[in-house]
Amino acid sequence: MCGIIGYIGKRQAMPIVMNGLKRMEYRGYDSAGVCFVENEALQIRKQAGKLSELEKDLFGVNFDATVGMGHTRWATHGVPNQTNAHPHFDEDNNFAVIHNGIIENYASLKIELEKKGHVFKTETDTETVIHLVEEFYKTGMDFETAVREAIYCIKGAYGFVFMCRHEPEKIIVARCGSPLVLGYGNEEFLV
Ligand code: GLU
């Protein structure tokens, strides 16, 4: 069972995200990854294996970001390795997603997206959703509307958290079937 955590507020996001992932370790996982905004870019770090591997990868990282998300993966589509670990992102690293669940119609969506020129990097069902978001965003929609349109295309059970380089002060969450809990703090939100 995967674990998802997202943070948006005034505190440093990454210690909260990593602590949250540790507290969900008992659920079992095969790989882990995080996303945060630094230097106006989405920074993604992911590793196969234990959270300690991801922690090594984060050594020396500037933890000023106050928005971030993290994921522990339980593979359903694609082998457990670093490439297939979440977050997944589009060709230009403008959007990132973490996902719990299964996108049942991913194969047909992937064929359509490849016809439109999207290049897939992973074997996961999850990657289709981020190319869909990119596709809708390109038509002039804002981040939230593009995510909503992408979600309308998907069949299956899911919990998602999305981030966008162009709107770095936001995270967008969606769920259907999978549980996803919102937490409200003092000028901060957790998922
Ligand atoms: N189906 C996705 C994958 O295989 C998500 C798995 C999960 O819930 O961790 O990457």
Tab-separated table of C-alpha atoms and ligand atoms in Angstrom:
chain	number	residue	atom	x	y	z
A	1	MET	CA	0.000	0.000	0.000
A	2	CYS	CA	1.528	3.276	-1.024
A	3	GLY	CA	1.774	6.354	1.139
A	4	ILE	CA	1.183	9.955	0.096
A	5	ILE	CA	1.981	13.176	1.908
A	6	GLY	CA	1.772	16.776	0.782
A	7	TYR	CA	2.523	20.012	2.645
A	8	ILE	CA	1.838	23.671	1.937
A	9	GLY	CA	2.411	26.345	4.566
A	10	LYS	CA	5.119	28.461	6.158
A	11	ARG	CA	7.431	25.783	7.516
A	12	GLN	CA	10.110	23.877	5.621
A	13	ALA	CA	8.173	21.259	3.667
A	14	MET	CA	10.743	18.497	3.219
A	15	PRO	CA	11.341	17.551	6.886
A	16	ILE	CA	7.558	17.292	7.307
A	17	VAL	CA	7.182	15.247	4.122
A	18	MET	CA	10.017	12.865	5.021
A	19	ASN	CA	8.724	12.455	8.564
A	20	GLY	CA	5.257	11.720	7.172
A	21	LEU	CA	6.624	9.086	4.807
A	22	LYS	CA	8.493	7.440	7.690
A	23	ARG	CA	5.302	7.263	9.704
A	24	MET	CA	3.639	5.438	6.811
A	25	GLU	CA	6.509	2.980	6.268
A	26	TYR	CA	4.562	0.232	8.034
A	27	ARG	CA	2.238	0.074	5.015
A	28	GLY	CA	5.068	-1.428	2.913
A	29	TYR	CA	6.677	0.044	-0.215
A	30	ASP	CA	9.351	-0.645	-2.818
A	31	SER	CA	10.632	2.848	-3.627
A	32	ALA	CA	10.110	6.456	-2.604
A	33	GLY	CA	10.336	9.979	-3.961
A	34	VAL	CA	9.688	13.653	-3.264
A	35	CYS	CA	9.073	16.897	-5.144
A	36	PHE	CA	9.677	20.472	-4.018
A	37	VAL	CA	10.241	23.832	-5.684
A	38	GLU	CA	13.721	25.329	-5.726
A	39	ASN	CA	15.226	27.941	-8.078
A	40	GLU	CA	11.833	28.246	-9.820
A	41	ALA	CA	12.019	24.592	-10.886
A	42	LEU	CA	10.353	21.393	-9.719
A	43	GLN	CA	13.066	19.358	-8.007
A	44	ILE	CA	12.403	15.632	-8.015
A	45	ARG	CA	14.378	13.057	-6.060
A	46	LYS	CA	13.485	9.363	-6.078
A	47	GLN	CA	15.142	6.084	-5.200
A	48	ALA	CA	14.361	2.377	-5.222
A	49	GLY	CA	14.448	0.668	-1.845
A	50	LYS	CA	14.193	2.136	1.608
A	51	LEU	CA	13.606	5.734	2.639
A	52	SER	CA	17.186	5.793	3.888
A	53	GLU	CA	18.280	5.695	0.209
A	54	LEU	CA	16.149	8.747	-0.516
A	55	GLU	CA	17.513	10.480	2.572
A	56	LYS	CA	21.062	9.990	1.234
A	57	ASP	CA	19.947	11.588	-2.030
A	58	LEU	CA	18.551	14.580	-0.135
A	59	PHE	CA	21.771	15.161	1.766
A	60	GLY	CA	22.932	18.731	1.197
A	61	VAL	CA	19.663	19.848	-0.407
A	62	ASN	CA	18.484	23.344	0.478
A	63	PHE	CA	15.309	22.827	2.521
A	64	ASP	CA	13.835	26.321	2.104
A	65	ALA	CA	10.843	25.093	0.084
A	66	THR	CA	7.540	25.518	1.927
A	67	VAL	CA	5.560	23.389	-0.549
A	68	GLY	CA	6.300	19.744	-1.215
A	69	MET	CA	5.005	16.217	-1.630
A	70	GLY	CA	6.291	12.690	-1.112
A	71	HIS	CA	5.338	9.129	-2.015
A	72	THR	CA	6.146	5.586	-1.058
A	73	ARG	CA	5.281	3.268	-3.955
A	74	TRP	CA	3.741	-0.178	-4.040
A	75	ALA	CA	4.210	-1.085	-7.696
A	76	THR	CA	1.232	-2.270	-9.713
A	77	HIS	CA	2.403	-1.307	-13.239
A	78	GLY	CA	6.124	-1.471	-13.961
A	79	VAL	CA	8.929	-3.008	-11.957
A	80	PRO	CA	10.041	-1.400	-8.701
A	81	ASN	CA	13.016	0.741	-9.717
A	82	GLN	CA	14.145	4.362	-9.611
A	83	THR	CA	12.604	5.315	-12.979
A	84	ASN	CA	9.177	3.948	-12.098
A	85	ALA	CA	9.225	5.493	-8.606
A	86	HIS	CA	6.981	8.539	-8.130
A	87	PRO	CA	6.812	11.541	-8.629
A	88	HIS	CA	6.281	11.419	-12.402
A	89	PHE	CA	6.622	14.483	-14.576
A	90	ASP	CA	6.048	15.747	-18.111
A	91	GLU	CA	8.714	16.258	-20.801
A	92	ASP	CA	9.512	19.816	-19.652
A	93	ASN	CA	9.353	19.219	-15.867
A	94	ASN	CA	6.487	21.691	-15.534
A	95	PHE	CA	4.129	19.282	-13.736
A	96	ALA	CA	4.618	16.466	-11.240
A	97	VAL	CA	2.276	13.872	-9.761
A	98	ILE	CA	2.226	11.209	-7.082
A	99	HIS	CA	-0.481	8.545	-7.163
A	100	ASN	CA	-2.040	5.809	-5.127
A	101	GLY	CA	-4.137	3.279	-7.043
A	102	ILE	CA	-4.571	2.113	-10.620
A	103	ILE	CA	-5.517	3.950	-13.829
A	104	GLU	CA	-7.513	1.207	-15.537
A	105	ASN	CA	-7.669	2.846	-18.982
A	106	TYR	CA	-4.013	3.914	-19.053
A	107	ALA	CA	-3.107	1.752	-22.084
A	108	SER	CA	-5.575	3.456	-24.442
A	109	LEU	CA	-4.750	6.904	-23.016
A	110	LYS	CA	-1.036	6.230	-23.563
A	111	ILE	CA	-1.591	5.275	-27.224
A	112	GLU	CA	-3.520	8.515	-27.825
A	113	LEU	CA	-0.894	10.611	-26.041
A	114	GLU	CA	1.985	8.980	-27.939
A	115	LYS	CA	0.179	9.777	-31.203
A	116	LYS	CA	0.220	13.415	-30.078
A	117	GLY	CA	3.994	13.248	-29.577
A	118	HIS	CA	4.307	12.579	-25.841
A	119	VAL	CA	7.339	10.514	-24.909
A	120	PHE	CA	6.887	8.166	-21.947
A	121	LYS	CA	9.842	7.533	-19.653
A	122	THR	CA	8.350	4.895	-17.347
A	123	GLU	CA	6.300	1.703	-17.426
A	124	THR	CA	3.723	3.035	-14.981
A	125	ASP	CA	0.012	3.691	-15.449
A	126	THR	CA	0.528	6.912	-13.452
A	127	GLU	CA	2.642	8.700	-16.050
A	128	THR	CA	-0.366	9.011	-18.410
A	129	VAL	CA	-2.073	11.491	-16.084
A	130	ILE	CA	0.782	13.988	-16.107
A	131	HIS	CA	0.974	14.002	-19.906
A	132	LEU	CA	-2.794	14.573	-19.933
A	133	VAL	CA	-2.388	17.563	-17.602
A	134	GLU	CA	0.327	18.959	-19.875
A	135	GLU	CA	-1.883	18.422	-22.925
A	136	PHE	CA	-4.812	20.351	-21.396
A	137	TYR	CA	-2.540	23.084	-19.989
A	138	LYS	CA	-1.127	23.679	-23.479
A	139	THR	CA	-4.616	24.625	-24.670
A	140	GLY	CA	-4.576	27.642	-22.325
A	141	MET	CA	-6.208	26.212	-19.192
A	142	ASP	CA	-4.850	27.052	-15.756
A	143	PHE	CA	-3.267	24.334	-13.586
A	144	GLU	CA	-6.414	23.487	-11.640
A	145	THR	CA	-8.643	23.283	-14.720
A	146	ALA	CA	-6.057	21.182	-16.585
A	147	VAL	CA	-5.915	18.715	-13.667
A	148	ARG	CA	-9.711	18.560	-13.514
A	149	GLU	CA	-9.958	17.819	-17.253
A	150	ALA	CA	-7.244	15.152	-16.973
A	151	ILE	CA	-9.086	13.480	-14.096
A	152	TYR	CA	-12.280	13.352	-16.177
A	153	CYS	CA	-10.399	11.123	-18.674
A	154	ILE	CA	-9.385	8.557	-16.054
A	155	LYS	CA	-11.113	5.361	-14.983
A	156	GLY	CA	-10.059	3.610	-11.787
A	157	ALA	CA	-9.355	4.215	-8.137
A	158	TYR	CA	-6.908	6.929	-7.230
A	159	GLY	CA	-5.485	9.411	-4.805
A	160	PHE	CA	-3.399	12.072	-6.567
A	161	VAL	CA	-1.285	15.061	-5.557
A	162	PHE	CA	-0.103	17.440	-8.296
A	163	MET	CA	2.437	20.280	-8.384
A	164	CYS	CA	3.132	22.812	-11.146
A	165	ARG	CA	6.238	24.915	-11.782
A	166	HIS	CA	4.133	27.830	-13.071
A	167	GLU	CA	1.927	27.908	-9.957
A	168	PRO	CA	4.422	26.818	-7.272
A	169	GLU	CA	2.354	28.104	-4.355
A	170	LYS	CA	-0.322	25.428	-4.937
A	171	ILE	CA	-0.761	21.710	-4.629
A	172	ILE	CA	-3.862	20.063	-6.077
A	173	VAL	CA	-5.293	16.844	-4.720
A	174	ALA	CA	-7.951	14.485	-6.017
A	175	ARG	CA	-9.292	11.175	-4.897
A	176	CYS	CA	-11.749	8.478	-5.987
A	177	GLY	CA	-11.943	5.213	-4.080
A	178	SER	CA	-8.525	5.603	-2.440
A	179	PRO	CA	-8.471	7.407	0.910
A	180	LEU	CA	-6.842	10.849	1.107
A	181	VAL	CA	-7.124	12.970	4.250
A	182	LEU	CA	-6.805	16.763	4.435
A	183	GLY	CA	-5.262	18.359	7.507
A	184	TYR	CA	-5.682	22.046	8.392
A	185	GLY	CA	-3.041	23.623	10.619
A	186	ASN	CA	-2.071	27.162	11.535
A	187	GLU	CA	-1.772	28.737	8.069
A	188	GLU	CA	-0.792	25.355	6.661
A	189	PHE	CA	-2.378	22.360	4.993
A	190	LEU	CA	-1.391	18.721	4.866
A	191	VAL	CA	-2.644	15.827	2.830
B	1	GLU	N1	-0.146	2.199	-10.061
B	1	GLU	C1	0.910	3.059	-9.635
B	1	GLU	C2	2.277	2.449	-9.899
B	1	GLU	O1	2.395	1.265	-10.151
B	1	GLU	C3	0.756	3.473	-8.177
B	1	GLU	C4	1.066	2.359	-7.220
B	1	GLU	C5	0.852	2.770	-5.762
B	1	GLU	O2	-0.322	2.917	-5.349
B	1	GLU	O3	1.866	2.932	-5.070
B	1	GLU	O4	3.251	3.162	-9.848
